[in-house]
CSV table of C-alpha atoms and ligand atoms in Angstrom, one decimal:
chain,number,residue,atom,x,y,z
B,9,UNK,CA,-12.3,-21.8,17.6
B,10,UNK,CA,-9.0,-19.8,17.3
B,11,UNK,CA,-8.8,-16.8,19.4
B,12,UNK,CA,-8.7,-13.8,17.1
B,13,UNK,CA,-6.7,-10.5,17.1
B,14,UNK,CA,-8.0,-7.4,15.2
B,15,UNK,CA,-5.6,-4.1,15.5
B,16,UNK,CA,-6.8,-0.8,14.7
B,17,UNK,CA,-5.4,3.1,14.8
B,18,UNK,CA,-6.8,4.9,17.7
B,19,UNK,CA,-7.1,7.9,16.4
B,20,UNK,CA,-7.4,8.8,12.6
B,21,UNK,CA,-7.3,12.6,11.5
B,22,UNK,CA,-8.6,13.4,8.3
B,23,UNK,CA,-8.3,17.1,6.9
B,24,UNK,CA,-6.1,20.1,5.5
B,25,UNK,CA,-3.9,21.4,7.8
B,26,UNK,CA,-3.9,18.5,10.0
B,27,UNK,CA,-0.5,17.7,9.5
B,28,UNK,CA,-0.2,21.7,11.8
B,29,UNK,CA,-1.9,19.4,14.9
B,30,UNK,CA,0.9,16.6,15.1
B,31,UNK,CA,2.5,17.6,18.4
B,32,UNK,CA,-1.1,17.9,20.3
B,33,UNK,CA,-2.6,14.9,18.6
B,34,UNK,CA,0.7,13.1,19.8
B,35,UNK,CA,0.1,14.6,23.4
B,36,UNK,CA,-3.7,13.5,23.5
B,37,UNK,CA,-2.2,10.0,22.9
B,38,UNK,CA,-0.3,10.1,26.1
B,39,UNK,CA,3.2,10.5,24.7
B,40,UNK,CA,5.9,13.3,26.0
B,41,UNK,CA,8.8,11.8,25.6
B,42,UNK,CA,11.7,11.9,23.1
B,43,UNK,CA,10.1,10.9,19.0
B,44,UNK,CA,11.8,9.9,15.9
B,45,UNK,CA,10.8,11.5,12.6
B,46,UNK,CA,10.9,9.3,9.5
B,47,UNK,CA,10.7,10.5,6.1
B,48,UNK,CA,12.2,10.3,2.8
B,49,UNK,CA,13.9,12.5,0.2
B,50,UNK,CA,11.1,14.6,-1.2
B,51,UNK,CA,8.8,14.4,2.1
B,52,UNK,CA,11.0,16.1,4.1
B,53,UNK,CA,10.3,19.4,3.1
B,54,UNK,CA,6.7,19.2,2.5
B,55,UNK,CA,5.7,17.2,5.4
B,56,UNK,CA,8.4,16.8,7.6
B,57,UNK,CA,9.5,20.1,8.5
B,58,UNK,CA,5.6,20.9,9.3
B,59,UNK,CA,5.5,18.0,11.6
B,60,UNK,CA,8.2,18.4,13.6
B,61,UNK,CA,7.7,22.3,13.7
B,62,UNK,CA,3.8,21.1,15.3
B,63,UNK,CA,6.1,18.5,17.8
B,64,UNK,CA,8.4,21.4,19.0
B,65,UNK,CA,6.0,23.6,19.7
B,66,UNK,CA,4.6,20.9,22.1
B,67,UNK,CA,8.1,20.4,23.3
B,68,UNK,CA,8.8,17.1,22.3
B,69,UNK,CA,12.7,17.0,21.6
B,70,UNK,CA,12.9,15.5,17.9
B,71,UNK,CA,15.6,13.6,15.8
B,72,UNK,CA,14.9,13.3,12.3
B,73,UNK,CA,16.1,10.1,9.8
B,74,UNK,CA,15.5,10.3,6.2
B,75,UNK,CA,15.5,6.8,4.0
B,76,UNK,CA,15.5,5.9,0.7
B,77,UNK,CA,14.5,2.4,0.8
B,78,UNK,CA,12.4,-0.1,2.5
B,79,UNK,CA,14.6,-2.9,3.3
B,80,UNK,CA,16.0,-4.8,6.1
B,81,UNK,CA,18.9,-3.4,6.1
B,82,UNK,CA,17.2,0.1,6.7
B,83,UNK,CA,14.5,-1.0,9.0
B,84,UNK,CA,17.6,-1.5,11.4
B,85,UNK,CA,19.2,1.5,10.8
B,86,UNK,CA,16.4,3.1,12.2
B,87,UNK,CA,16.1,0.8,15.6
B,88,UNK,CA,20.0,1.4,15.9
B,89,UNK,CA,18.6,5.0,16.5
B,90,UNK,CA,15.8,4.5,18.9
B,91,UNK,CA,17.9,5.4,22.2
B,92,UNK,CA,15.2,7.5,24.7
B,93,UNK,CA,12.8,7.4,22.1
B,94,UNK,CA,9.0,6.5,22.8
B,95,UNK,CA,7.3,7.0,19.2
B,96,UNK,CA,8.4,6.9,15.8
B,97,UNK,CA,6.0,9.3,13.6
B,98,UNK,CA,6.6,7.9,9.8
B,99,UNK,CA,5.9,11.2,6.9
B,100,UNK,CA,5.7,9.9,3.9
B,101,UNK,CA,4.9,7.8,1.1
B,102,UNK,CA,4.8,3.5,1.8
B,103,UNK,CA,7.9,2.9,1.7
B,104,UNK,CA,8.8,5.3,4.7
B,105,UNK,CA,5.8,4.4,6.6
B,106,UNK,CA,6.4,0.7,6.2
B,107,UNK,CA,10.1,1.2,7.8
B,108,UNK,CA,8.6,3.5,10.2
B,109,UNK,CA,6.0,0.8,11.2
B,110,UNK,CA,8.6,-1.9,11.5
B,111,UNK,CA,11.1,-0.2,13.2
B,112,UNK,CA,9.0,0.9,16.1
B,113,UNK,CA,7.2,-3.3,15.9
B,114,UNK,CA,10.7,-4.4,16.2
B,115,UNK,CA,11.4,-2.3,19.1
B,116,UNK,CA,8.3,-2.6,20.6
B,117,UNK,CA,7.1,1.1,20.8
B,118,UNK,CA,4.5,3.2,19.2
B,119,UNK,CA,4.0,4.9,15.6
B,120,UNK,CA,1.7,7.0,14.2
B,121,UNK,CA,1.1,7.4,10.0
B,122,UNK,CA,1.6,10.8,8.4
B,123,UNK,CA,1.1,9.8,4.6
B,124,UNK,CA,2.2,12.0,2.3
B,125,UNK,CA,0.4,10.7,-0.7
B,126,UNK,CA,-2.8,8.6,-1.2
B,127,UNK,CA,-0.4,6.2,-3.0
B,128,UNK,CA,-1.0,2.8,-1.3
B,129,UNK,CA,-3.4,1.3,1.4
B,130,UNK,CA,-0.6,0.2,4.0
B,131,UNK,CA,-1.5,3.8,5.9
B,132,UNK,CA,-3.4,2.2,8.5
B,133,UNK,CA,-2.9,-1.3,8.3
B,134,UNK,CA,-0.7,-3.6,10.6
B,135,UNK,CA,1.7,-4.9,7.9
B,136,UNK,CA,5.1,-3.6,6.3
B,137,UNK,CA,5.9,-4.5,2.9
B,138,UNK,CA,10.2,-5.3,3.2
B,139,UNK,CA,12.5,-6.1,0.6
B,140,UNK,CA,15.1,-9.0,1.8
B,141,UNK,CA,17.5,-11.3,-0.2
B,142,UNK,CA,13.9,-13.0,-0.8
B,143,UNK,CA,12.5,-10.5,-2.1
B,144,UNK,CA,9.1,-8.4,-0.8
B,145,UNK,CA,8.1,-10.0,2.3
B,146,UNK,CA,4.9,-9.0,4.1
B,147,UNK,CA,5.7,-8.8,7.8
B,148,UNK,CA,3.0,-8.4,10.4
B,149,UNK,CA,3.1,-5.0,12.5
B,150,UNK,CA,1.5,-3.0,14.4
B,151,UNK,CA,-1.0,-1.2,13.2
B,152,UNK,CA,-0.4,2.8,13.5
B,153,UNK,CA,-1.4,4.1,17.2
B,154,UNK,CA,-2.6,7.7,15.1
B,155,UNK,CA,-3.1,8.2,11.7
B,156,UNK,CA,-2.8,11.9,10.2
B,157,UNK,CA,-3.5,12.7,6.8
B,158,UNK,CA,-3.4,16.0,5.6
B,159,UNK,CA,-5.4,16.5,2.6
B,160,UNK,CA,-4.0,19.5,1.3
B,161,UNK,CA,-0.2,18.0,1.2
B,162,UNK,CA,-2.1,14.9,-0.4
B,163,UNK,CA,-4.1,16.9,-3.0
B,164,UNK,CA,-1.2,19.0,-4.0
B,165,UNK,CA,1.2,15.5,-4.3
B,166,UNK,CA,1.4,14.5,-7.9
B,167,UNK,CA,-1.0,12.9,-9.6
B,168,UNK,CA,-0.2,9.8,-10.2
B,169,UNK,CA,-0.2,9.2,-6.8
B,170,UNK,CA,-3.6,9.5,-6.4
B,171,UNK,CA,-4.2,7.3,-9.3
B,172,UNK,CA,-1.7,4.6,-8.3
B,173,UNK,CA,-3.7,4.8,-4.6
B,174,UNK,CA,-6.9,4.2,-6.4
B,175,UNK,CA,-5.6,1.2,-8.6
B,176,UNK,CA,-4.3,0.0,-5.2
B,177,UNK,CA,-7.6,-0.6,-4.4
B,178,UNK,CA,-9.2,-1.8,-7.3
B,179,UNK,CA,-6.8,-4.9,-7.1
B,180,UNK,CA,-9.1,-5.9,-4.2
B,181,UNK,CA,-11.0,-7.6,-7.1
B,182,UNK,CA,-8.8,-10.1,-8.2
B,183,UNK,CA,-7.5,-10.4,-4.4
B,184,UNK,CA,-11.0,-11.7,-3.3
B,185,UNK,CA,-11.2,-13.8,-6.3
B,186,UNK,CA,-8.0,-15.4,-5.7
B,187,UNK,CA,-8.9,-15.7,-2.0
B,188,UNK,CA,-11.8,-17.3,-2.4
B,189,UNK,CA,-10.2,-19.7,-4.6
B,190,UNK,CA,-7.4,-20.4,-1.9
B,191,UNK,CA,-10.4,-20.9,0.2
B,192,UNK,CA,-12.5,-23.5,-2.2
B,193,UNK,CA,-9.4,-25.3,-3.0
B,194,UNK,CA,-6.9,-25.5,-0.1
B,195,UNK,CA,-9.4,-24.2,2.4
B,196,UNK,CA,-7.4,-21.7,3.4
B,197,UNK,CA,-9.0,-19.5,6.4
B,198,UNK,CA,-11.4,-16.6,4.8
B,199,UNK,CA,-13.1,-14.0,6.3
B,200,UNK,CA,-16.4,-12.5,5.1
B,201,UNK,CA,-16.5,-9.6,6.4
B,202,UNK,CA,-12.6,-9.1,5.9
B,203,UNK,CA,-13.8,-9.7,1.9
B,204,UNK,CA,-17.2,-7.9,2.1
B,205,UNK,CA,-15.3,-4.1,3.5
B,206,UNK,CA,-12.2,-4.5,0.7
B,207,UNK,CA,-15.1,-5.4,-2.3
B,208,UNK,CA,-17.5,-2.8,-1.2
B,209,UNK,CA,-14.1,-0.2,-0.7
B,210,UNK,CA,-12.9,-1.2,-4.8
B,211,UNK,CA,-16.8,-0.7,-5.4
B,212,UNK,CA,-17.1,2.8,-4.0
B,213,UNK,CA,-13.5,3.5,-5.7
B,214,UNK,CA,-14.3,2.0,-9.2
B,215,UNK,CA,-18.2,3.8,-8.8
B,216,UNK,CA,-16.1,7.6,-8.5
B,217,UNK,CA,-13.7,7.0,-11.3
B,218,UNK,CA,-14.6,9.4,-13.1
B,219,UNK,CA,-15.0,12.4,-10.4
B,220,UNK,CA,-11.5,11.9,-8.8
B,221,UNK,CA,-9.9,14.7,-10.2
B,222,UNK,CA,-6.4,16.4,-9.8
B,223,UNK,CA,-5.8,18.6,-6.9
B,224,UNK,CA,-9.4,18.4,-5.7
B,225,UNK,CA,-10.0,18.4,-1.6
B,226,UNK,CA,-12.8,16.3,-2.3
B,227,UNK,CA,-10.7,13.2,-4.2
B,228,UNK,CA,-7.6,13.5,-1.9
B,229,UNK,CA,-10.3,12.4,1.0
B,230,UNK,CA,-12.0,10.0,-0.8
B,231,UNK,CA,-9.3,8.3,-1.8
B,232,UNK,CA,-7.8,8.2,1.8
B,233,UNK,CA,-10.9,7.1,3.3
B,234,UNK,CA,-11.2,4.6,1.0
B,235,UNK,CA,-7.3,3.7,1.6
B,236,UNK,CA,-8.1,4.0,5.5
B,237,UNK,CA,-10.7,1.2,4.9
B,238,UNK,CA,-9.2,-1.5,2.5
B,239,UNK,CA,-6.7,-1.1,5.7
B,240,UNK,CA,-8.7,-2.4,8.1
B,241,UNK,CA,-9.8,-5.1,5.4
B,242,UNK,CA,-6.6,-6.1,6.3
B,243,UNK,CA,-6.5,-5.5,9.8
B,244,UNK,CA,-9.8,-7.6,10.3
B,245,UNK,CA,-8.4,-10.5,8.4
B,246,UNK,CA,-5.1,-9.8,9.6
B,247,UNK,CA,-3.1,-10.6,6.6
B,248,UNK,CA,-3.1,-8.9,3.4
B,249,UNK,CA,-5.1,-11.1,1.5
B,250,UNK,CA,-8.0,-8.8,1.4
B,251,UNK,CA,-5.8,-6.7,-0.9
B,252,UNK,CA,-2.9,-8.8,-2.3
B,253,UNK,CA,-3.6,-11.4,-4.7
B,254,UNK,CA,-1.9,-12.5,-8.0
B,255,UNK,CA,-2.0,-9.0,-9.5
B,256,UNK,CA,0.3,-7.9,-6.4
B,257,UNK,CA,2.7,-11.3,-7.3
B,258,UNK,CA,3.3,-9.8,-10.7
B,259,UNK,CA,4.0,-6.1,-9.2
B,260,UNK,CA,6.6,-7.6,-6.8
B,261,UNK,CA,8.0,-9.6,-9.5
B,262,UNK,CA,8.0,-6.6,-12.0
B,263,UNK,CA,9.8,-5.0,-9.1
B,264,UNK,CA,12.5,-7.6,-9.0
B,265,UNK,CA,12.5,-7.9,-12.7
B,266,UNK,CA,11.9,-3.9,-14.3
B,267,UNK,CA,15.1,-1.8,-14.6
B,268,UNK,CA,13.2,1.3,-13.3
B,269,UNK,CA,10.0,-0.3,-11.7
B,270,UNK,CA,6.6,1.9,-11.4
B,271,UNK,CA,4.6,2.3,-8.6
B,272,UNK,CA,3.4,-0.5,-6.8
B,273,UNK,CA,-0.2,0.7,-6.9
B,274,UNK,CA,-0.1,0.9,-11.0
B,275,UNK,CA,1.6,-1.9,-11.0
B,276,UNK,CA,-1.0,-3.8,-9.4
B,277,UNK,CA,-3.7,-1.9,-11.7
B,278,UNK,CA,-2.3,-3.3,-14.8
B,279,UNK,CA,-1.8,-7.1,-13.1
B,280,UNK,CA,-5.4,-6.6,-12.3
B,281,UNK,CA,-6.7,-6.2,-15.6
B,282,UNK,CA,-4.6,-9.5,-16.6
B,283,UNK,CA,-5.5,-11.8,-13.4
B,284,UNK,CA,-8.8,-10.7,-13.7
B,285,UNK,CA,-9.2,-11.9,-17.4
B,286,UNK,CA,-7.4,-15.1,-16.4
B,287,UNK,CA,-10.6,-15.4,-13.5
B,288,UNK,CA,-13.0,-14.8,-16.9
B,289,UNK,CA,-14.1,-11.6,-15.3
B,290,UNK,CA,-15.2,-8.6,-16.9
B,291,UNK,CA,-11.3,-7.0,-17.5
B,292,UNK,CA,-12.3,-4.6,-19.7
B,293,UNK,CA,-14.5,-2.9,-17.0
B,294,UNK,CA,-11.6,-3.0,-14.6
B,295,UNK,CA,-9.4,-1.4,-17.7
B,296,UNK,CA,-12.0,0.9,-18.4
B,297,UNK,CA,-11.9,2.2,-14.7
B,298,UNK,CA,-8.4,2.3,-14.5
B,299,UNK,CA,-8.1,4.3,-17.6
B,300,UNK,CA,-11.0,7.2,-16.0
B,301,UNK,CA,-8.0,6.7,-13.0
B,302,UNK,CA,-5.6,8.6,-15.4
B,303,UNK,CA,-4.2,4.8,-13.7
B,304,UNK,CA,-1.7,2.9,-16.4
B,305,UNK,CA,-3.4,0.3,-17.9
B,306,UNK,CA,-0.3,-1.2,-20.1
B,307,UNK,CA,3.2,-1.5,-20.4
B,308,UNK,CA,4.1,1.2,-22.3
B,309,UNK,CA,2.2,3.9,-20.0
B,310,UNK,CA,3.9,1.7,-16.9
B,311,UNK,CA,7.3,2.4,-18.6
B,312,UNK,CA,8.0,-1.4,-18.9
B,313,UNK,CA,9.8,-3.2,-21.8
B,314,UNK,CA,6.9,-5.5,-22.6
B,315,UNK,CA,9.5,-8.5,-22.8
B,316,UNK,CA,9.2,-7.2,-18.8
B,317,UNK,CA,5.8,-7.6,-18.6
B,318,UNK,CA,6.1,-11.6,-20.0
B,319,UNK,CA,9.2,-12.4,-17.3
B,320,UNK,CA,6.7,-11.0,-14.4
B,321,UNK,CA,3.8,-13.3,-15.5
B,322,UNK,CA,5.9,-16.4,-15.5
B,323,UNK,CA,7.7,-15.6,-12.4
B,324,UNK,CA,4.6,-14.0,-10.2
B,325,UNK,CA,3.5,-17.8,-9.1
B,326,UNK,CA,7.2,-18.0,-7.7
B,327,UNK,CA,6.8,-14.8,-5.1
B,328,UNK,CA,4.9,-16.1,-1.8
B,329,UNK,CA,4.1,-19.6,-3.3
B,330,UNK,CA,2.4,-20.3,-0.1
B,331,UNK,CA,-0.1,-17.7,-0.6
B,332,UNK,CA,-2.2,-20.1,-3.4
B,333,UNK,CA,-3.8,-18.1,-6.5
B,334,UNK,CA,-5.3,-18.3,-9.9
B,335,UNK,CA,-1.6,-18.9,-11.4
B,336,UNK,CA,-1.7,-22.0,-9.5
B,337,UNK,CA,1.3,-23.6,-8.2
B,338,UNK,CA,3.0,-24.1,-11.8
B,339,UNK,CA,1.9,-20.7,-13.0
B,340,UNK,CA,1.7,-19.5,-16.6
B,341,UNK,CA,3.6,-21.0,-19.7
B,342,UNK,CA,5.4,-18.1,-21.9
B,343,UNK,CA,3.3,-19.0,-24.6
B,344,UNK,CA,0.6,-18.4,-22.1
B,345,UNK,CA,1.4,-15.3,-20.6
B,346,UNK,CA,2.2,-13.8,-24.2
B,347,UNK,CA,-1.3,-14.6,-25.0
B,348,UNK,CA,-2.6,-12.8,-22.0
B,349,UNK,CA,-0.5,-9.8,-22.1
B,350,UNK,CA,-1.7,-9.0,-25.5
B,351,UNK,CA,-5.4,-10.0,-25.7
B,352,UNK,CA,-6.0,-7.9,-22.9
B,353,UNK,CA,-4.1,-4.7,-24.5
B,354,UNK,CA,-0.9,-5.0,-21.9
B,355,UNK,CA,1.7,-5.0,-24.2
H,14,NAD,N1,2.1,-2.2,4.5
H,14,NAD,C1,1.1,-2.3,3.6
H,14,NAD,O1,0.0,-2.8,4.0
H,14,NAD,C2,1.3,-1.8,2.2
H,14,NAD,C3,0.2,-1.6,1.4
H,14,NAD,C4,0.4,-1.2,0.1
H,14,NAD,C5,1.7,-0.9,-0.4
H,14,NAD,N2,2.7,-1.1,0.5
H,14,NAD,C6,4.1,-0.8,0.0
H,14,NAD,O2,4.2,0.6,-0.1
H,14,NAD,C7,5.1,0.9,-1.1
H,14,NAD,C8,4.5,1.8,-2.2
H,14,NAD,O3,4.2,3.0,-1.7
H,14,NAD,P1,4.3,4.3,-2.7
H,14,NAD,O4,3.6,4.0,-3.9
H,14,NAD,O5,3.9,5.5,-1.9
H,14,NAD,O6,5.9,4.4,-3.0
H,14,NAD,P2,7.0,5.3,-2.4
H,14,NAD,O7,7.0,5.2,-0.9
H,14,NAD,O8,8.3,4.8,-3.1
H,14,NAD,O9,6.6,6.8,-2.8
H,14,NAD,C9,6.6,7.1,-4.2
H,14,NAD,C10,7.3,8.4,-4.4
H,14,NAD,O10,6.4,9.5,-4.1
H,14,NAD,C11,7.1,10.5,-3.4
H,14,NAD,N3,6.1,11.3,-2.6
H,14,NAD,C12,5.4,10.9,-1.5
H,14,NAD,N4,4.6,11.9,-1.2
H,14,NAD,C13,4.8,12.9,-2.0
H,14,NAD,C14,4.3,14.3,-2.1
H,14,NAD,N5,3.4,14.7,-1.3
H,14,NAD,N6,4.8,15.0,-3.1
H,14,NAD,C15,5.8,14.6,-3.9
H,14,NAD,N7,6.3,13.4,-3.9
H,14,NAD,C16,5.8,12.5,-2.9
H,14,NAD,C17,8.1,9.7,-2.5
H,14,NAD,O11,9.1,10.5,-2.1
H,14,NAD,C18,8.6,8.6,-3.6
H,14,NAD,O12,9.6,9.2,-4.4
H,14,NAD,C19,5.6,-0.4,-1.7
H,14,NAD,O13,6.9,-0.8,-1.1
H,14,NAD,C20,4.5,-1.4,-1.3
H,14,NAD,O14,4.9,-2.7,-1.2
H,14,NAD,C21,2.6,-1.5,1.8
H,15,1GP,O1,1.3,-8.3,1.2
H,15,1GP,P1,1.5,-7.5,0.0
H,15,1GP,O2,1.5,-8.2,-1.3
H,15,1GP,O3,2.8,-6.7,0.2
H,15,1GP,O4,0.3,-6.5,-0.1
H,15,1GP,C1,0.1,-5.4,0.8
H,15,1GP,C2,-0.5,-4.3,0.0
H,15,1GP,O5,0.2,-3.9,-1.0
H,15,1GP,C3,-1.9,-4.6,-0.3
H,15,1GP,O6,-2.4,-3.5,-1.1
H,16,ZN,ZN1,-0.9,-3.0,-2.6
């Protein structure tokens, strides 16, 4: 058999205020040298400016980039900066600490996760989402050296982000469904225990629907921890398969296709409700869930022109075509996609 490899965080800091302890967490890893700060346009000033103050006061000279994408193109705008430095510390939501993640893989030097927002379950794991001329490509990375999540800048983070975190995981779902079907019928490599940690994490998640409530301590943690371990779902099978199945196909396409896209976690809640209906699972109790979410659960409360919705469907076979799921390798018919969309309420 294969040799395996299975990357992890070192360290993972889970708390409020944690965000205060960046500079000596980063010193109990072992690094002094020069660090990069990544972040984005809101994140600077509620998580940013905290962490580098934390760095400084450890004496660690900082630089600071600030992005506004997660593409290519940006990933090497940051390596183009990585003269002297040792560690890239990535504050914010995916997008930054995919970029953050890449950039340092790329360069081969370390990175450790401040998220910003329970928005998405790439916190931990060792994969970057990128955009390229193909599209959303799922690279493999290193996995985060540290991960520090403050739970007060999380609580206090819209809402929606939270929700669009928790729909994140209840994709896991349709993922292991359309897994284990890639297993059955192409016999595509599958992991049990990869599968058995990301259903028992959408469990937990769809089990506390209805107690994860805005600006609690208690639901910002839950979420993370939950987030933290459909990551290492991902880790252990070390793709994102555990998470990503045809409900994330129609979010990328969506993304390609909606003028002003949502977020990739409500996204995937709403293709989850669909894919899973296609499976002839129980939809409506993912619906239901999503709904208890304050998650999206159709077009309209996504934002997207329904006629949106449709285009997604057809195309979502198209995006990763090697990665085989319930849509098959012809995917769905218009006629068939309009059918879905509305019997399950989507549009
Ligand atoms: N690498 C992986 O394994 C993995 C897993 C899941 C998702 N992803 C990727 O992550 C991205 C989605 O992440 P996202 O939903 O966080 O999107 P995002 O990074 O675009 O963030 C959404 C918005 O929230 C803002 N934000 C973040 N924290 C905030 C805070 N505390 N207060 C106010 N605003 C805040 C950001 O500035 C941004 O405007 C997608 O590109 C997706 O493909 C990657
Ligand atoms: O590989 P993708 O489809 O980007 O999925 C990663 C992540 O979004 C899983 O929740
Ligand atoms: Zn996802």
């Amino acid at each position: 058999m294969d040799s395996k490899k299975i990357q992890m965080p070192r360290e993972v800091h889970i708390g409020a205020d944690v965000i205060d302890n960046t500079g000596s967490i980063c010193k109990d890893l072992r690094f002094y040298d020069d660090v990069l700060v990544v972040t984005g346009p809101n994140t600077l000033k509620i998580g940013a400016d905290k962490a580098i103050e934390s760095l400084e006061d450890e004496d660690f000279a900082v630089d600071l980039s600030k992005i506004n994408d997660a593409t290519s193109k940006t990933v090497e705008k940051i390596e183009d900066k990585l003269n002297n430095i040792s560690l890239i510390v990535g504050v914010g939501g995916g997008k930054v600490i995919d970029v953050a993640k890449m950039a340092a893989t790329n360069a081969g030097i370390y990175f450790v996760s401040v998220p910003t927002a329970a928005s998405h379950d790439g916190i931990a794991s060792p994969l970057a989402s990128i955009k390229n001329n193909k599209g959303s490509v799922s690279m493999t990375a290193q996995a985060p050296i540290g991960v520090i999540a403050d739970t007060n800048i999380i609580r206090n983070a819209p809402f929606r982000l939270l929700s669009a975190g928790c729909a994140d995981i209840v994709s896991n779902y349709t993922a292991i469904k359309d897994w284990q079907l890639a297993n059955r019928l192409q016999n595509d490599s599958y992991s049990e225990s990869a599968a058995a940690l990301s259903l028992m994490t959408a469990k937990l998640i769809m089990k506390s629907s209805k107690s994860i409530k805005k600006g609690l301590e208690e639901s910002a943690r839950l979420v993370v921890k939950s987030l933290f371990s459909s990551g290492m779902a991902i880790s252990i099978a070390g793709s994102s398969r555990p998470a990503s199945g045809s409900e994330h196909k129609f979010s990328h396409a969506l993304d390609k296709i909606a003028k002003k896209p949502a977020l990739h976690g409500e996204q995937c809640g709403v293709g989850t409700i669909m894919m899973m209906s296609l499976h002839g699972g129980d939809w409506e109790v993912i619906k239901n869930a999503l709904h208890d979410m304050n998650a999206p659960t159709n077009a309209y409360e996504l934002g997207i022109d329904p006629d949106d919705i449709i285009e997604a469907l057809i195309m979502a076979h198209k995006i990763r075509p090697e990665r085989y799921t319930i849509l098959g390798d012809r995917g769905l018919s218009r006629d068939a996609a309009k059918k879905l969309a509305i019997k399950t309420g989507v549009i």
